[in-house]
PDB file of C-alpha atoms in Angstrom:
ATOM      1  CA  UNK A  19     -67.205 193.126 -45.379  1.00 62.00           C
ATOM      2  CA  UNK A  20     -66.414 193.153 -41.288  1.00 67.00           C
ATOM      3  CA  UNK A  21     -68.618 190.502 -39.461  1.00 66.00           C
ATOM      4  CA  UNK A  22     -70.751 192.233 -36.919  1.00 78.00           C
ATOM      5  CA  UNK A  23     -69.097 192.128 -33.233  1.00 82.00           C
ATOM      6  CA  UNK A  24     -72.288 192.826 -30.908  1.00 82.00           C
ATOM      7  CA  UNK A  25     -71.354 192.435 -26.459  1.00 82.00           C
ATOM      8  CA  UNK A  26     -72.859 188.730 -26.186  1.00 82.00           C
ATOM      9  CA  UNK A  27     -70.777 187.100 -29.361  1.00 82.00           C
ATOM     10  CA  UNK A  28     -67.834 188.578 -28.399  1.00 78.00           C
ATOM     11  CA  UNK A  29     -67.966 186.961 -25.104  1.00 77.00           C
ATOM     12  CA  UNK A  30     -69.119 183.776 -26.104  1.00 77.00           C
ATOM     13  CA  UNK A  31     -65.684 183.825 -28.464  1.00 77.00           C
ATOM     14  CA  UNK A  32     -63.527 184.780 -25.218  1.00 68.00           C
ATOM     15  CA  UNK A  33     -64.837 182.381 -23.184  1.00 69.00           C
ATOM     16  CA  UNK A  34     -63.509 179.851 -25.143  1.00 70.00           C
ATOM     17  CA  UNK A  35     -60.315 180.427 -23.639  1.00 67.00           C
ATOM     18  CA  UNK A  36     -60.300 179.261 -20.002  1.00 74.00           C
ATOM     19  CA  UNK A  37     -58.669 181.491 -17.403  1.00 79.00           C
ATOM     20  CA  UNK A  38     -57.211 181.153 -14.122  1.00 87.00           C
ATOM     21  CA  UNK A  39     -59.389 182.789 -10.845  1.00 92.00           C
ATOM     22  CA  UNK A  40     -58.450 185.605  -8.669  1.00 96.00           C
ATOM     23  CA  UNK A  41     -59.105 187.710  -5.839  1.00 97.00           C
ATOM     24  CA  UNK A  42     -58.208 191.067  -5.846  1.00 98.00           C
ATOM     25  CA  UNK A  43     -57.769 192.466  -1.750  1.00 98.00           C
ATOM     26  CA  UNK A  44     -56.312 195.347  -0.333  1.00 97.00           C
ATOM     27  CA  UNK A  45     -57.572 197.523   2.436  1.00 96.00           C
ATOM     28  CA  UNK A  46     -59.839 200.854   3.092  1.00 95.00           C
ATOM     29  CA  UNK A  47     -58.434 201.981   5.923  1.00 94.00           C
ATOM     30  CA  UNK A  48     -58.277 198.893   8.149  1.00 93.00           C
ATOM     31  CA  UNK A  49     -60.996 196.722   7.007  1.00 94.00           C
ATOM     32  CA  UNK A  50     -60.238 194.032   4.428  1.00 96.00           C
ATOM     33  CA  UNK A  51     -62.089 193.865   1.115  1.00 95.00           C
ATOM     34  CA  UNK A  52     -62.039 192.154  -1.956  1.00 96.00           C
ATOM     35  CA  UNK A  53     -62.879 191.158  -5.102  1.00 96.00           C
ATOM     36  CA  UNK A  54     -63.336 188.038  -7.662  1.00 94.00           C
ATOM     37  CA  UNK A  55     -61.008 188.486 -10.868  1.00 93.00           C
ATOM     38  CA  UNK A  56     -60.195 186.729 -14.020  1.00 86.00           C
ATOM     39  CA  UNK A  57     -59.048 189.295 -15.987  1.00 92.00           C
ATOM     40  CA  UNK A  58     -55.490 188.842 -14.325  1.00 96.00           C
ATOM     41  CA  UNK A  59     -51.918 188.041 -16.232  1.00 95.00           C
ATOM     42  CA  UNK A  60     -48.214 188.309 -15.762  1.00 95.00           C
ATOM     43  CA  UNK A  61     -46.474 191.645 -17.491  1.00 96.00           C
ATOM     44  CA  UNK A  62     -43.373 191.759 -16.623  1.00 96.00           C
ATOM     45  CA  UNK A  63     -40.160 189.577 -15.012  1.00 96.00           C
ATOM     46  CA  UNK A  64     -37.779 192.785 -15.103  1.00 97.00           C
ATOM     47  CA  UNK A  65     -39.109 194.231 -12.942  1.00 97.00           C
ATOM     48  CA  UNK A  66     -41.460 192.086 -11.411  1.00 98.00           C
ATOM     49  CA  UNK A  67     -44.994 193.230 -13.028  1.00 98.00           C
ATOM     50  CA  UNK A  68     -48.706 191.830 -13.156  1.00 98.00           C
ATOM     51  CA  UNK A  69     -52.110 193.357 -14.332  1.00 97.00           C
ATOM     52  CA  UNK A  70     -55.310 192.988 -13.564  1.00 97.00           C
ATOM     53  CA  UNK A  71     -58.553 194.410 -15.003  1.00 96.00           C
ATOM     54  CA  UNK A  72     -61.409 195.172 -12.596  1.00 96.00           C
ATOM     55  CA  UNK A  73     -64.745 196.766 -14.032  1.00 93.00           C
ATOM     56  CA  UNK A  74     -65.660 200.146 -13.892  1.00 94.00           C
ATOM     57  CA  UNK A  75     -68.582 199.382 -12.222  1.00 92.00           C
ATOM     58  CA  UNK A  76     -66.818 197.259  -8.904  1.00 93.00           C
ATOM     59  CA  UNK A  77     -67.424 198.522  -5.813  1.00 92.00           C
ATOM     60  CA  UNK A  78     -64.291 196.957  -4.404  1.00 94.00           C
ATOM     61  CA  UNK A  79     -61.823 198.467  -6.591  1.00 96.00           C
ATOM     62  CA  UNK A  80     -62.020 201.884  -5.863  1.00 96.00           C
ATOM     63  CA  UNK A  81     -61.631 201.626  -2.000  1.00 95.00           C
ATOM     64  CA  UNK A  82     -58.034 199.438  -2.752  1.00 96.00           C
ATOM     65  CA  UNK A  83     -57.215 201.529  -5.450  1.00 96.00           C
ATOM     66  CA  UNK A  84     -57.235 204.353  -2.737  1.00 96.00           C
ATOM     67  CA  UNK A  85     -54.660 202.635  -0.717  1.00 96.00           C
ATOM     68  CA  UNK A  86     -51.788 201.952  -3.598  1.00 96.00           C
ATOM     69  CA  UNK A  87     -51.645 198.793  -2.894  1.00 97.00           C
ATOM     70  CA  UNK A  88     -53.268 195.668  -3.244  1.00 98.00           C
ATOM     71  CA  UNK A  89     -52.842 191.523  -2.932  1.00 98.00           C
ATOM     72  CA  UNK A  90     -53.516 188.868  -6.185  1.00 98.00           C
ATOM     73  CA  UNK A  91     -54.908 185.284  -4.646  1.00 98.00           C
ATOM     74  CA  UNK A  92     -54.280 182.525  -7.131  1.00 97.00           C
ATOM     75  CA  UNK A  93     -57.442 180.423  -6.487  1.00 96.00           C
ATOM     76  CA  UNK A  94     -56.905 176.854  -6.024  1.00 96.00           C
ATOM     77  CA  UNK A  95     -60.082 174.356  -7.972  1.00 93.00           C
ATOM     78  CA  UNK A  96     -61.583 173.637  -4.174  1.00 95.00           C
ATOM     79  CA  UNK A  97     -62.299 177.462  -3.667  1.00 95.00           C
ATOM     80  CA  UNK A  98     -65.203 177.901  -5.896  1.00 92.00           C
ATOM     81  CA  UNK A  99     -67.039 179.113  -2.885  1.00 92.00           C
ATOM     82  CA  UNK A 100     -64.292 181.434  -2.199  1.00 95.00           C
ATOM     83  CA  UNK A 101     -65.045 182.882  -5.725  1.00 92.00           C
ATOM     84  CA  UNK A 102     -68.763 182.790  -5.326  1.00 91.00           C
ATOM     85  CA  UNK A 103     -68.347 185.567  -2.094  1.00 93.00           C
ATOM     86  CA  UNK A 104     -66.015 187.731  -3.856  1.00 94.00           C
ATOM     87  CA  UNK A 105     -67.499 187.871  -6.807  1.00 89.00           C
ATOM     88  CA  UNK A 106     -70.881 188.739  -5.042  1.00 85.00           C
ATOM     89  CA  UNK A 107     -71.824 193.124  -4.799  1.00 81.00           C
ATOM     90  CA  UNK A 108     -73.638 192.169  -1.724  1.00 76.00           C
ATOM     91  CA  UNK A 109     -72.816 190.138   1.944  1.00 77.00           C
ATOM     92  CA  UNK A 110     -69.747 189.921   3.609  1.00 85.00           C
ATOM     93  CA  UNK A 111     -67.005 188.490   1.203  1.00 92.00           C
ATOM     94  CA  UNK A 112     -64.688 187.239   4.003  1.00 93.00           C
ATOM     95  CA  UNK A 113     -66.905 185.216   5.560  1.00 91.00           C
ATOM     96  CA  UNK A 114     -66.241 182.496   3.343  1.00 87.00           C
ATOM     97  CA  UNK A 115     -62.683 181.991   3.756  1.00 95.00           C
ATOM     98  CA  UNK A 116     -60.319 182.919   6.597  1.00 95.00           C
ATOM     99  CA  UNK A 117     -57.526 185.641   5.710  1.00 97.00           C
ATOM    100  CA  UNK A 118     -54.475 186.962   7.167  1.00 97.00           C
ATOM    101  CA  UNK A 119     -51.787 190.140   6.268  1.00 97.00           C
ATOM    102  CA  UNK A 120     -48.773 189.642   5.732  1.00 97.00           C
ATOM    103  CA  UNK A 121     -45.596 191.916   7.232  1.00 94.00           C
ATOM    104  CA  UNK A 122     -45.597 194.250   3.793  1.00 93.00           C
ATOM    105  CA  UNK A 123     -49.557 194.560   4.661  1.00 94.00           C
ATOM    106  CA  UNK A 124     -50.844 192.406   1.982  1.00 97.00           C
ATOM    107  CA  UNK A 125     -54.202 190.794   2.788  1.00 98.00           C
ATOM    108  CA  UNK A 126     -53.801 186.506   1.913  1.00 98.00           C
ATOM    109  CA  UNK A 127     -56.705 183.748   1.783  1.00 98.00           C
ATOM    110  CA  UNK A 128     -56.347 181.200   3.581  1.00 98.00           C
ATOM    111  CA  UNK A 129     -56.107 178.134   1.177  1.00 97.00           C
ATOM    112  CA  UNK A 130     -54.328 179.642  -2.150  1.00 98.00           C
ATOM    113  CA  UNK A 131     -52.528 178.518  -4.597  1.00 98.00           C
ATOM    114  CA  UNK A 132     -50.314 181.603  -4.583  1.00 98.00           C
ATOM    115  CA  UNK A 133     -50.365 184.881  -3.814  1.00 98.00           C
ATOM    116  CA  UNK A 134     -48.674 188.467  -4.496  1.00 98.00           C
ATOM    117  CA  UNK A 135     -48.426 191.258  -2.806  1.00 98.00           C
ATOM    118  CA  UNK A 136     -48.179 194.713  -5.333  1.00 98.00           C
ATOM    119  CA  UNK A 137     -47.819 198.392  -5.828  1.00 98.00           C
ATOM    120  CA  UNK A 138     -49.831 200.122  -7.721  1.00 98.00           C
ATOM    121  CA  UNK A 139     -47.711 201.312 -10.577  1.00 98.00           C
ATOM    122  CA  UNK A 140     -50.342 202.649 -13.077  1.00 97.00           C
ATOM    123  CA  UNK A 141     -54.170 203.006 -14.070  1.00 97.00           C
ATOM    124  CA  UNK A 142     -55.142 202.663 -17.624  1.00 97.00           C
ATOM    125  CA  UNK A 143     -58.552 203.413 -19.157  1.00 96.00           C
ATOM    126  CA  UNK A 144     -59.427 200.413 -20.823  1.00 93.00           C
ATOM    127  CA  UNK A 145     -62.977 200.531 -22.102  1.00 91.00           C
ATOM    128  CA  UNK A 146     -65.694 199.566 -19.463  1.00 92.00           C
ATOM    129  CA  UNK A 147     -62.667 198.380 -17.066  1.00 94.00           C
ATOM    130  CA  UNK A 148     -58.906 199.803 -15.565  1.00 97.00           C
ATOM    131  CA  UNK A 149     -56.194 198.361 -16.065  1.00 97.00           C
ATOM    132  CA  UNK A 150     -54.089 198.376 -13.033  1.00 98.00           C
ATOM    133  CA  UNK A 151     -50.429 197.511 -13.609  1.00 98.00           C
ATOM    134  CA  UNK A 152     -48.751 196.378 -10.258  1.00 98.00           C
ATOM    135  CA  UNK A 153     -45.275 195.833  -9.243  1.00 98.00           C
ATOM    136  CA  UNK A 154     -44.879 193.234  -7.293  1.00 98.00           C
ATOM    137  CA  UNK A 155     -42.994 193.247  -4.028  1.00 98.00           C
ATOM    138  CA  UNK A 156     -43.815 190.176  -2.511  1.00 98.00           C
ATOM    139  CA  UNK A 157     -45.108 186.918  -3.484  1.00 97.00           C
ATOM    140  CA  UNK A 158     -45.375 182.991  -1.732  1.00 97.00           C
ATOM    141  CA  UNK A 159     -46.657 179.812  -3.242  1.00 97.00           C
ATOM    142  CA  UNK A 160     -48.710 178.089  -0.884  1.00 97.00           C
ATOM    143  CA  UNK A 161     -49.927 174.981  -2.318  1.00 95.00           C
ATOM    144  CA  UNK A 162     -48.882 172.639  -5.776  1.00 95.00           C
ATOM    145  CA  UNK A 163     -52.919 171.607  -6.246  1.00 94.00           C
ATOM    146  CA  UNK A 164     -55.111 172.194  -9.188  1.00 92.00           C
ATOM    147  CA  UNK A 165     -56.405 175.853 -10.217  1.00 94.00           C
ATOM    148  CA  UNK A 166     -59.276 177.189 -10.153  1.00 91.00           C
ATOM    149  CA  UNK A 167     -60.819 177.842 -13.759  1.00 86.00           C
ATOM    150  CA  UNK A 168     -63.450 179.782 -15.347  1.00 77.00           C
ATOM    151  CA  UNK A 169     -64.131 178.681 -18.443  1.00 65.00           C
ATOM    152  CA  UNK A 170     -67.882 179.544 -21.073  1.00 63.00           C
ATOM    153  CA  UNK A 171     -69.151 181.192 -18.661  1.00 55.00           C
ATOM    154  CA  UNK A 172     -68.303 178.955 -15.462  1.00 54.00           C
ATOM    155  CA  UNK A 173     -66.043 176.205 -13.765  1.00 54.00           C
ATOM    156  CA  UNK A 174     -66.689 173.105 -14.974  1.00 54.00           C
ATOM    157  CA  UNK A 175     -64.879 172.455 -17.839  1.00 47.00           C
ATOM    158  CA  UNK A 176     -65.444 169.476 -20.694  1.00 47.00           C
ATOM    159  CA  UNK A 177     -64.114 166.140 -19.428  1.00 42.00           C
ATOM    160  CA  UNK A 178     -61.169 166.413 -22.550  1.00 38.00           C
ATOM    161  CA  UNK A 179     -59.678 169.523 -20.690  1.00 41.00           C
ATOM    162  CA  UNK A 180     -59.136 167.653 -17.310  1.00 38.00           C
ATOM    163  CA  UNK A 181     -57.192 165.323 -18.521  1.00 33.00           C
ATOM    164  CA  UNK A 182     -53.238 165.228 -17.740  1.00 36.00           C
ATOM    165  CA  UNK A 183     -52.036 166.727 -21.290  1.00 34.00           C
ATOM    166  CA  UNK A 184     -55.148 169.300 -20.612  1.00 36.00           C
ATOM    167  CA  UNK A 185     -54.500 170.851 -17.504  1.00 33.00           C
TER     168      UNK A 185
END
């Protein structure tokens, strides 16, 4: 017999497993915009790919997606603000953190741990979400602090997994 899988146990199950945060930027024409994402991992080393998985139901995605291209912010643990505005559907998103583009044209936070700047390679239709496969054609690291997790349902993790053998 197959246990039931019903929308609210499966993601109590997933968020057992913490993840790093994201933002997801790119531009609609010339105005920045952006979006908070979890759903983000590495692909590929040859060639250089990441994916990301934005809902079907973001506002955000769609206007990047139109462009081809878009930018992958590796949140650092003192931007949970940062994630906050992005992952908002209303007010302005970059108001809470200063940006900047790079030469390629990728749009950076100001205060990341990382960031990449990507092609849009493919679109996949993966349930109630894409998946966007990027290549990536530039990339910096910024800073060597702490991420930024989400983890049950939030940030703050259990005391055990902030200790040195936990993060």
């Amino acid at each position: 017999m197959r246990p039931s899988v019903n929308a609210r146990t499966f993601r109590t199950a997933l968020g057992q497993f913490a993840t790093g945060v994201t933002v997801i930027t790119g531009l609609d024409g010339d105005e920045p915009v952006g979006l908070a994402c979890q759903a983000f991992s590495s692909l590929s080393l040859d060639p250089p790919l990441v994916l990301f998985c934005p809902g079907h139901t973001s506002t955000s995605w769609p206007r990047i997606r139109a462009s081809g291209r878009f930018g992958v912010n590796v949140l650092a643990e003192d931007q949970r603000a940062v994630c906050e505005a992005f992952g908002s559907t209303s007010g302005p998103k970059f108001d809470a953190v200063g940006s900047r583009r790079t030469a390629g044209g990728t749009v950076v936070l100001d205060g990341v741990l990382a960031w990449l700047g990507c092609v849009v390679e493919t679109v996949y239709d993966g349930g109630d979400h894409d998946i966007v496969v990027g290549r990536v054609l530039e990339l910096s690291v910024e800073r060597q602090d702490g991420p930024l997790l989400f983890f049950r349902g939030g940030h703050d993790l259990p005391d055990a997994a902030l200790t040195p053998s936990g993060r």
